[in-house]
Amino acid sequence: MRYALRELRGGLRGFHVFVACIALGVMAIAGVGSVAASLGEGMAREGRNLLGGDVAFLLFQREAKPDELAFLRSRGEVSVVGTMRGMARAADGKLALVEMKAVDGTYPSIGELTLDPALPVNELLSEREGVFGAAADPTLLARLELKIGDVVSVGDARFQIRSAVEAEPDKLGVGVGFGPRFLVSYDALHATGLIQPGSLVRWNYRVKLPDNASDERAVNALMEDARAAEPQAGWEIRSRSNASPQLERNIDRFTQFLTLVGLAALLVGGVGVANAVKSHIDRRLDVIAALKALGATGGDVFAIYLTQVIVLAALGSAIGLAAGAALPFVVVGLFGKLLPLPVLPAIHPTELALSLVYGLLTAL
C-alpha cells in the first residue's frame, strides 16, 4: 500500500482518461437515480394536490348513481370533475381540439387554480344570458387568435372566455391531454350535448376527508368500505399515494432507460480504463523488473498496481458521486419554475451506493 501510494504521488500521467471515464459513468447513473428518487418524493408530497383529494373514484362513460354519491358524501367533502374532448369553434370558423374539464363550485378543494385575470370559480364559469363562462389555456387563445371576452362554441353551447388558465393543481393527476385545457362548469358540459351513450367522458369524484380523519388508515378504510358497499360500481379507486399511476409508470420506464444508457456509457468507458491501465503498466516495466530483482513476488507486484487502480477508481467514483448527488439541486435551481413535475431535491444514499458499486466493478 505504501509503495503504491508513493508511486501515485509522482503524478497521474496517463490516468486522466481513467478517472474521467469512471467519473462520467458514475455521475450518469447517480444523477439519473437521484433525480428519479427526488421526483418520486416530490410526487408523494404533492399527492393530495395532484389527486385533488384524499381518495378519488373514477367512472367511465357514466356518472355516479344517487346511492353511490350519497355514500361518498357521507365520508367527506366531494368535488366532481368531468373530462372529455371536444372541438372549439371560433366566430371566424377556426376549429381546435380541446380537453374539456367540467368542475363544480367546490373546485379546487385542494391546491390553487391560477388564472389571468384572477376570478372566483363561480363567477368565472357562471351562465349569463345563455352564454357560459370558461377559462382557456393560452395555447388555445393563440391557436384560434382569441382574446379575453371572445365567444366560442363547443357542441350546442356557447362560451365566453373570461380568463386564461396558468396553472392547475391537479393537472398531472388528470392525465395526459391531446389538446389545450378548456375549463367549464358541470352544467355547461351537459349543455354542449356531447354527453351521449358511448361518449368518452370520465367522471372523477374526489373525496376530501375531514382534517381529523385524513391519515393513511382513514384513506385505506374508505377505499375498503367503498369496495364493500358498492361492489358493482365498477369505479377505479386511487389514493393520494397513487395519484397518477400512468405518470409514475412512465417515469419508471424513462428512469430505467436512462440508467441503461449510463451503464452503457460506463461499460464503453471501461475500454478507456483498460487502455489506461495497460499503458501505465507498460511504462512501469522497468520499475516492476527492479522490484522483482529486489525480491518482490508476482503477488506483491499485482497488489501494488491493483491498489493504484482501486485508489484511482475510488477517486473517479467520488467525483461522479458528488456531481450526481448535486444534479437534483442543479435541476431545481435552474429549471424549477419550468418543470411541470414536483421535484424534491435530496441526497439519496441507495442510488449513490449503487452507482459506486457499478463504478468500482467497471474499474476492476
Short mmCIF file of C-alpha atoms in Angstrom, two decimals:
data_model
loop_
_atom_site.label_atom_id
_atom_site.label_comp_id
_atom_site.label_asym_id
_atom_site.label_seq_id
_atom_site.Cartn_x
_atom_site.Cartn_y
_atom_site.Cartn_z
CA MET A 1 0.00 0.00 0.00
CA ARG A 2 2.76 2.45 0.96
CA TYR A 3 4.68 1.85 -2.26
CA ALA A 4 1.52 2.10 -4.38
CA LEU A 5 0.64 5.47 -2.88
CA ARG A 6 4.24 6.66 -3.24
CA GLU A 7 4.10 5.95 -6.96
CA LEU A 8 0.79 7.79 -7.29
CA ARG A 9 2.33 10.87 -5.67
CA GLY A 10 4.55 11.05 -8.71
CA GLY A 11 1.54 12.18 -10.75
CA LEU A 12 -1.47 10.85 -12.64
CA ARG A 13 0.08 10.99 -16.11
CA GLY A 14 -1.90 8.63 -18.30
CA PHE A 15 -4.67 8.18 -15.75
CA HIS A 16 -6.72 11.26 -16.58
CA VAL A 17 -8.77 9.23 -19.08
CA PHE A 18 -9.20 6.50 -16.46
CA VAL A 19 -10.56 8.90 -13.85
CA ALA A 20 -12.74 10.74 -16.40
CA CYS A 21 -14.35 7.53 -17.69
CA ILE A 22 -15.23 6.35 -14.20
CA ALA A 23 -16.44 9.80 -13.09
CA LEU A 24 -18.72 10.32 -16.10
CA GLY A 25 -20.29 6.88 -15.88
CA VAL A 26 -20.88 7.09 -12.14
CA MET A 27 -22.24 10.63 -12.50
CA ALA A 28 -24.75 9.50 -15.13
CA ILE A 29 -26.08 6.61 -13.03
CA ALA A 30 -26.06 8.55 -9.75
CA GLY A 31 -27.66 11.61 -11.36
CA VAL A 32 -30.47 9.68 -13.01
CA GLY A 33 -31.20 7.72 -9.84
CA SER A 34 -31.12 10.82 -7.63
CA VAL A 35 -33.39 12.86 -9.91
CA ALA A 36 -35.85 9.97 -10.19
CA ALA A 37 -35.91 9.49 -6.41
CA SER A 38 -36.35 13.23 -5.86
CA LEU A 39 -39.21 13.24 -8.34
CA GLY A 40 -40.85 10.29 -6.58
CA GLU A 41 -40.61 12.03 -3.22
CA GLY A 42 -41.99 15.23 -4.72
CA MET A 43 -44.98 13.41 -6.18
CA ALA A 44 -45.61 11.66 -2.86
CA ARG A 45 -45.54 15.01 -1.05
CA GLU A 46 -47.87 16.63 -3.58
CA GLY A 47 -50.16 13.60 -3.83
CA ARG A 48 -53.25 15.38 -2.45
CA ASN A 49 -52.84 18.30 -4.85
CA LEU A 50 -52.28 16.02 -7.84
CA LEU A 51 -55.28 13.89 -6.95
CA GLY A 52 -57.49 16.78 -5.86
CA GLY A 53 -58.45 14.99 -2.63
CA ASP A 54 -57.52 12.12 -0.35
CA VAL A 55 -59.28 9.46 -2.43
CA ALA A 56 -60.59 9.64 -6.00
CA PHE A 57 -63.28 7.44 -7.56
CA LEU A 58 -63.19 7.32 -11.37
CA LEU A 59 -66.08 6.26 -13.57
CA PHE A 60 -66.02 5.97 -17.34
CA GLN A 61 -68.97 6.84 -19.60
CA ARG A 62 -71.42 7.21 -16.71
CA GLU A 63 -71.97 9.40 -13.68
CA ALA A 64 -72.29 8.14 -10.14
CA LYS A 65 -75.71 6.90 -9.08
CA PRO A 66 -77.51 8.72 -6.24
CA ASP A 67 -76.71 5.97 -3.72
CA GLU A 68 -73.04 5.92 -4.73
CA LEU A 69 -72.80 9.69 -4.45
CA ALA A 70 -74.58 9.63 -1.09
CA PHE A 71 -72.06 7.10 0.23
CA LEU A 72 -69.13 9.28 -0.81
CA ARG A 73 -70.66 12.41 0.69
CA SER A 74 -71.20 10.59 3.96
CA ARG A 75 -67.43 10.16 4.26
CA GLY A 76 -66.18 13.63 3.38
CA GLU A 77 -66.37 16.66 1.10
CA VAL A 78 -66.92 15.57 -2.52
CA SER A 79 -65.94 17.51 -5.62
CA VAL A 80 -66.86 16.37 -9.13
CA VAL A 81 -64.70 16.75 -12.23
CA GLY A 82 -65.67 15.54 -15.70
CA THR A 83 -63.23 15.38 -18.61
CA MET A 84 -63.73 14.74 -22.31
CA ARG A 85 -62.54 16.03 -25.67
CA GLY A 86 -64.43 18.42 -27.89
CA MET A 87 -63.97 20.82 -30.79
CA ALA A 88 -63.94 24.53 -30.04
CA ARG A 89 -65.20 26.71 -32.88
CA ALA A 90 -64.36 30.40 -33.04
CA ALA A 91 -66.61 33.02 -34.61
CA ASP A 92 -64.48 33.03 -37.78
CA GLY A 93 -64.91 29.28 -38.20
CA LYS A 94 -61.50 28.19 -36.93
CA LEU A 95 -61.54 24.86 -35.07
CA ALA A 96 -59.32 23.36 -32.38
CA LEU A 97 -59.41 20.15 -30.37
CA VAL A 98 -59.73 20.92 -26.66
CA GLU A 99 -59.56 18.93 -23.45
CA MET A 100 -62.74 19.94 -21.67
CA LYS A 101 -62.71 19.87 -17.90
CA ALA A 102 -66.03 20.40 -16.14
CA VAL A 103 -65.91 21.28 -12.44
CA ASP A 104 -68.40 22.05 -9.71
CA GLY A 105 -68.46 25.01 -7.34
CA THR A 106 -66.05 23.44 -4.84
CA TYR A 107 -63.16 23.23 -7.31
CA PRO A 108 -60.35 23.23 -6.39
CA SER A 109 -60.94 21.72 -2.96
CA ILE A 110 -57.17 21.27 -2.54
CA GLY A 111 -54.48 23.43 -4.10
CA GLU A 112 -54.82 26.66 -6.03
CA LEU A 113 -56.08 27.42 -9.53
CA THR A 114 -54.07 30.24 -11.11
CA LEU A 115 -55.96 32.39 -13.61
CA ASP A 116 -55.20 35.53 -15.57
CA PRO A 117 -57.14 37.62 -14.76
CA ALA A 118 -57.87 36.09 -11.36
CA LEU A 119 -61.58 35.40 -10.81
CA PRO A 120 -63.61 33.32 -8.33
CA VAL A 121 -64.56 30.00 -9.94
CA ASN A 122 -68.31 30.59 -9.58
CA GLU A 123 -68.03 33.98 -11.28
CA LEU A 124 -65.68 32.61 -13.93
CA LEU A 125 -67.96 29.77 -15.04
CA SER A 126 -71.41 31.23 -14.43
CA GLU A 127 -74.03 31.46 -17.18
CA ARG A 128 -75.02 34.93 -18.40
CA GLU A 129 -77.81 35.37 -20.94
CA GLY A 130 -77.39 31.86 -22.30
CA VAL A 131 -73.59 32.07 -22.57
CA PHE A 132 -71.44 30.09 -20.15
CA GLY A 133 -68.12 31.28 -18.80
CA ALA A 134 -64.89 29.40 -19.47
CA ALA A 135 -61.16 29.58 -18.89
CA ALA A 136 -58.81 28.50 -21.66
CA ASP A 137 -55.20 27.51 -21.95
CA PRO A 138 -53.11 30.31 -23.53
CA THR A 139 -52.22 27.85 -26.30
CA LEU A 140 -55.87 27.75 -27.38
CA LEU A 141 -56.09 31.53 -27.38
CA ALA A 142 -53.06 31.76 -29.64
CA ARG A 143 -54.22 28.94 -31.92
CA LEU A 144 -57.65 30.46 -32.56
CA GLU A 145 -56.42 34.06 -32.28
CA LEU A 146 -58.76 34.77 -29.38
CA LYS A 147 -58.66 37.25 -26.54
CA ILE A 148 -60.38 37.51 -23.18
CA GLY A 149 -64.07 38.23 -23.73
CA ASP A 150 -64.39 36.43 -27.06
CA VAL A 151 -67.07 33.76 -27.55
CA VAL A 152 -66.52 30.24 -28.88
CA SER A 153 -68.87 27.31 -29.41
CA VAL A 154 -68.46 23.72 -28.27
CA GLY A 155 -71.26 21.42 -29.34
CA ASP A 156 -74.58 23.14 -28.70
CA ALA A 157 -73.25 25.55 -26.05
CA ARG A 158 -71.59 28.95 -26.33
CA PHE A 159 -68.78 30.04 -24.04
CA GLN A 160 -67.28 33.40 -23.24
CA ILE A 161 -63.59 33.15 -22.43
CA ARG A 162 -63.21 35.12 -19.21
CA SER A 163 -59.73 34.09 -18.13
CA ALA A 164 -56.62 32.15 -19.13
CA VAL A 165 -55.51 29.08 -17.20
CA GLU A 166 -51.94 29.49 -15.98
CA ALA A 167 -51.73 26.57 -13.53
CA GLU A 168 -53.97 23.74 -12.32
CA PRO A 169 -53.13 21.96 -9.05
CA ASP A 170 -54.40 18.61 -10.38
CA LYS A 171 -53.21 18.82 -13.98
CA LEU A 172 -50.81 15.88 -13.74
CA GLY A 173 -53.34 13.75 -11.89
CA VAL A 174 -55.96 14.20 -14.61
CA GLY A 175 -53.67 12.63 -17.19
CA VAL A 176 -52.04 13.49 -20.48
CA GLY A 177 -54.20 15.55 -22.84
CA PHE A 178 -54.14 15.86 -26.62
CA GLY A 179 -55.35 19.43 -26.69
CA PRO A 180 -55.27 22.64 -24.65
CA ARG A 181 -57.34 22.87 -21.49
CA PHE A 182 -60.86 24.31 -21.66
CA LEU A 183 -62.30 24.75 -18.17
CA VAL A 184 -66.11 24.90 -17.89
CA SER A 185 -68.83 24.23 -15.35
CA TYR A 186 -70.60 20.92 -14.73
CA ASP A 187 -73.86 22.30 -16.18
CA ALA A 188 -72.08 23.71 -19.22
CA LEU A 189 -70.64 20.33 -20.17
CA HIS A 190 -74.14 18.85 -20.17
CA ALA A 191 -75.40 21.81 -22.20
CA THR A 192 -72.96 21.03 -25.02
CA GLY A 193 -74.94 17.92 -25.92
CA LEU A 194 -71.69 15.98 -26.26
CA ILE A 195 -72.53 13.55 -23.47
CA GLN A 196 -74.27 10.74 -25.32
CA PRO A 197 -74.26 6.96 -24.90
CA GLY A 198 -70.75 5.84 -25.76
CA SER A 199 -69.15 9.28 -25.31
CA LEU A 200 -65.58 9.10 -23.98
CA VAL A 201 -66.23 11.04 -20.80
CA ARG A 202 -64.56 10.34 -17.49
CA TRP A 203 -66.06 11.37 -14.16
CA ASN A 204 -63.77 11.87 -11.19
CA TYR A 205 -65.31 12.03 -7.71
CA ARG A 206 -62.75 13.30 -5.23
CA VAL A 207 -63.27 12.86 -1.52
CA LYS A 208 -61.53 15.19 0.89
CA LEU A 209 -61.57 13.63 4.34
CA PRO A 210 -62.05 15.72 7.50
CA ASP A 211 -58.78 17.05 8.90
CA ASN A 212 -59.11 14.87 11.99
CA ALA A 213 -59.50 11.72 9.87
CA SER A 214 -57.14 12.14 6.95
CA ASP A 215 -54.31 9.77 7.86
CA GLU A 216 -53.40 6.72 5.80
CA ARG A 217 -55.55 4.41 7.92
CA ALA A 218 -58.62 6.52 7.20
CA VAL A 219 -57.76 6.61 3.49
CA ASN A 220 -57.37 2.83 3.33
CA ALA A 221 -60.56 2.33 5.35
CA LEU A 222 -62.56 4.48 2.91
CA MET A 223 -61.23 2.52 -0.06
CA GLU A 224 -62.12 -0.82 1.53
CA ASP A 225 -65.56 0.41 2.64
CA ALA A 226 -66.30 1.69 -0.87
CA ARG A 227 -65.46 -1.67 -2.41
CA ALA A 228 -67.65 -3.44 0.14
CA ALA A 229 -70.59 -1.01 -0.01
CA GLU A 230 -70.67 -0.62 -3.82
CA PRO A 231 -69.15 -3.80 -5.27
CA GLN A 232 -70.91 -3.33 -8.62
CA ALA A 233 -69.94 0.32 -9.08
CA GLY A 234 -67.02 -0.51 -11.36
CA TRP A 235 -65.07 2.55 -10.33
CA GLU A 236 -61.32 2.88 -10.32
CA ILE A 237 -60.13 3.96 -6.89
CA ARG A 238 -56.96 5.97 -6.35
CA SER A 239 -55.46 7.28 -3.15
CA ARG A 240 -53.23 10.30 -2.67
CA SER A 241 -50.21 7.95 -2.52
CA ASN A 242 -51.05 6.75 -6.05
CA ALA A 243 -52.36 9.94 -7.60
CA SER A 244 -51.15 9.32 -11.16
CA PRO A 245 -50.16 5.68 -11.76
CA GLN A 246 -49.72 6.16 -15.51
CA LEU A 247 -47.32 9.06 -14.95
CA GLU A 248 -45.40 7.06 -12.35
CA ARG A 249 -45.07 4.12 -14.74
CA ASN A 250 -43.79 6.40 -17.48
CA ILE A 251 -41.26 7.94 -15.11
CA ASP A 252 -40.09 4.48 -14.03
CA ARG A 253 -39.62 3.38 -17.65
CA PHE A 254 -37.74 6.57 -18.53
CA THR A 255 -35.53 6.16 -15.45
CA GLN A 256 -34.73 2.57 -16.38
CA PHE A 257 -33.87 3.64 -19.93
CA LEU A 258 -31.54 6.42 -18.75
CA THR A 259 -29.92 4.08 -16.22
CA LEU A 260 -29.19 1.61 -19.02
CA VAL A 261 -27.71 4.47 -21.04
CA GLY A 262 -25.49 5.33 -18.07
CA LEU A 263 -24.43 1.71 -17.69
CA ALA A 264 -23.64 1.52 -21.40
CA ALA A 265 -21.53 4.67 -21.10
CA LEU A 266 -19.75 3.18 -18.10
CA LEU A 267 -19.05 -0.07 -19.95
CA VAL A 268 -17.77 1.78 -23.01
CA GLY A 269 -15.63 3.81 -20.64
CA GLY A 270 -14.26 0.50 -19.43
CA VAL A 271 -12.35 0.30 -22.72
CA GLY A 272 -10.65 3.57 -21.86
CA VAL A 273 -9.98 2.25 -18.36
CA ALA A 274 -8.34 -0.90 -19.73
CA ASN A 275 -6.16 1.09 -22.15
CA ALA A 276 -5.09 3.50 -19.41
CA VAL A 277 -4.11 0.66 -17.08
CA LYS A 278 -2.23 -1.17 -19.84
CA SER A 279 -0.32 1.98 -20.80
CA HIS A 280 0.59 2.61 -17.17
CA ILE A 281 1.88 -0.96 -16.72
CA ASP A 282 3.91 -0.69 -19.94
CA ARG A 283 5.58 2.48 -18.66
CA ARG A 284 6.42 0.83 -15.34
CA LEU A 285 8.01 -2.34 -16.70
CA ASP A 286 11.48 -1.20 -15.61
CA VAL A 287 10.16 -0.47 -12.11
CA ILE A 288 8.47 -3.87 -11.99
CA ALA A 289 11.74 -5.50 -13.05
CA ALA A 290 13.60 -3.68 -10.29
CA LEU A 291 11.03 -4.78 -7.72
CA LYS A 292 11.34 -8.39 -8.86
CA ALA A 293 15.14 -8.13 -8.63
CA LEU A 294 14.82 -6.90 -5.05
CA GLY A 295 12.75 -9.95 -4.13
CA ALA A 296 9.15 -8.86 -4.77
CA THR A 297 6.89 -11.69 -5.80
CA GLY A 298 4.36 -11.60 -8.61
CA GLY A 299 1.64 -11.30 -5.99
CA ASP A 300 3.36 -8.27 -4.45
CA VAL A 301 3.59 -6.50 -7.81
CA PHE A 302 -0.03 -7.34 -8.60
CA ALA A 303 -1.15 -5.98 -5.21
CA ILE A 304 0.76 -2.72 -5.75
CA TYR A 305 -0.84 -1.91 -9.08
CA LEU A 306 -4.26 -3.25 -8.09
CA THR A 307 -4.14 -0.84 -5.15
CA GLN A 308 -3.37 2.01 -7.52
CA VAL A 309 -6.31 1.08 -9.75
CA ILE A 310 -8.66 0.87 -6.74
CA VAL A 311 -7.50 4.24 -5.39
CA LEU A 312 -7.95 5.95 -8.76
CA ALA A 313 -11.31 4.24 -9.30
CA ALA A 314 -12.41 5.49 -5.88
CA LEU A 315 -11.26 9.00 -6.84
CA GLY A 316 -13.21 8.92 -10.11
CA SER A 317 -16.25 7.45 -8.38
CA ALA A 318 -16.12 10.14 -5.69
CA ILE A 319 -16.10 12.86 -8.35
CA GLY A 320 -19.01 11.18 -10.14
CA LEU A 321 -20.94 10.72 -6.89
CA ALA A 322 -20.56 14.39 -5.97
CA ALA A 323 -21.76 15.52 -9.40
CA GLY A 324 -24.63 13.01 -9.46
CA ALA A 325 -25.79 13.88 -5.94
CA ALA A 326 -25.80 17.58 -6.85
CA LEU A 327 -27.82 17.06 -10.04
CA PRO A 328 -31.33 17.25 -8.43
CA PHE A 329 -30.37 20.54 -6.75
CA VAL A 330 -29.00 21.91 -10.03
CA VAL A 331 -32.13 20.87 -11.94
CA VAL A 332 -34.43 22.55 -9.42
CA GLY A 333 -32.24 25.65 -9.21
CA LEU A 334 -32.08 26.16 -12.97
CA PHE A 335 -35.39 24.78 -14.20
CA GLY A 336 -37.60 24.60 -11.09
CA LYS A 337 -40.13 27.10 -12.42
CA LEU A 338 -40.30 25.41 -15.82
CA LEU A 339 -40.71 21.83 -14.63
CA PRO A 340 -44.30 20.53 -14.76
CA LEU A 341 -43.39 17.84 -12.20
CA PRO A 342 -42.76 18.31 -8.47
CA VAL A 343 -39.10 17.58 -7.65
CA LEU A 344 -37.95 17.42 -4.00
CA PRO A 345 -34.12 17.57 -4.12
CA ALA A 346 -32.30 15.48 -1.53
CA ILE A 347 -29.34 13.14 -1.06
CA HIS A 348 -30.30 9.53 -1.80
CA PRO A 349 -27.74 7.09 -0.33
CA THR A 350 -29.17 3.98 -2.01
CA GLU A 351 -28.85 5.38 -5.53
CA LEU A 352 -25.36 6.74 -4.78
CA ALA A 353 -24.18 3.42 -3.32
CA LEU A 354 -25.46 1.55 -6.38
CA SER A 355 -23.60 3.84 -8.77
CA LEU A 356 -20.43 3.50 -6.65
CA VAL A 357 -20.61 -0.29 -6.95
CA TYR A 358 -21.02 -0.03 -10.73
CA GLY A 359 -18.03 2.29 -10.98
CA LEU A 360 -15.71 0.09 -8.92
CA LEU A 361 -16.77 -3.07 -10.75
CA THR A 362 -16.06 -1.42 -14.10
CA ALA A 363 -12.58 -0.41 -12.96
CA LEU A 364 -11.79 -3.90 -11.73
#
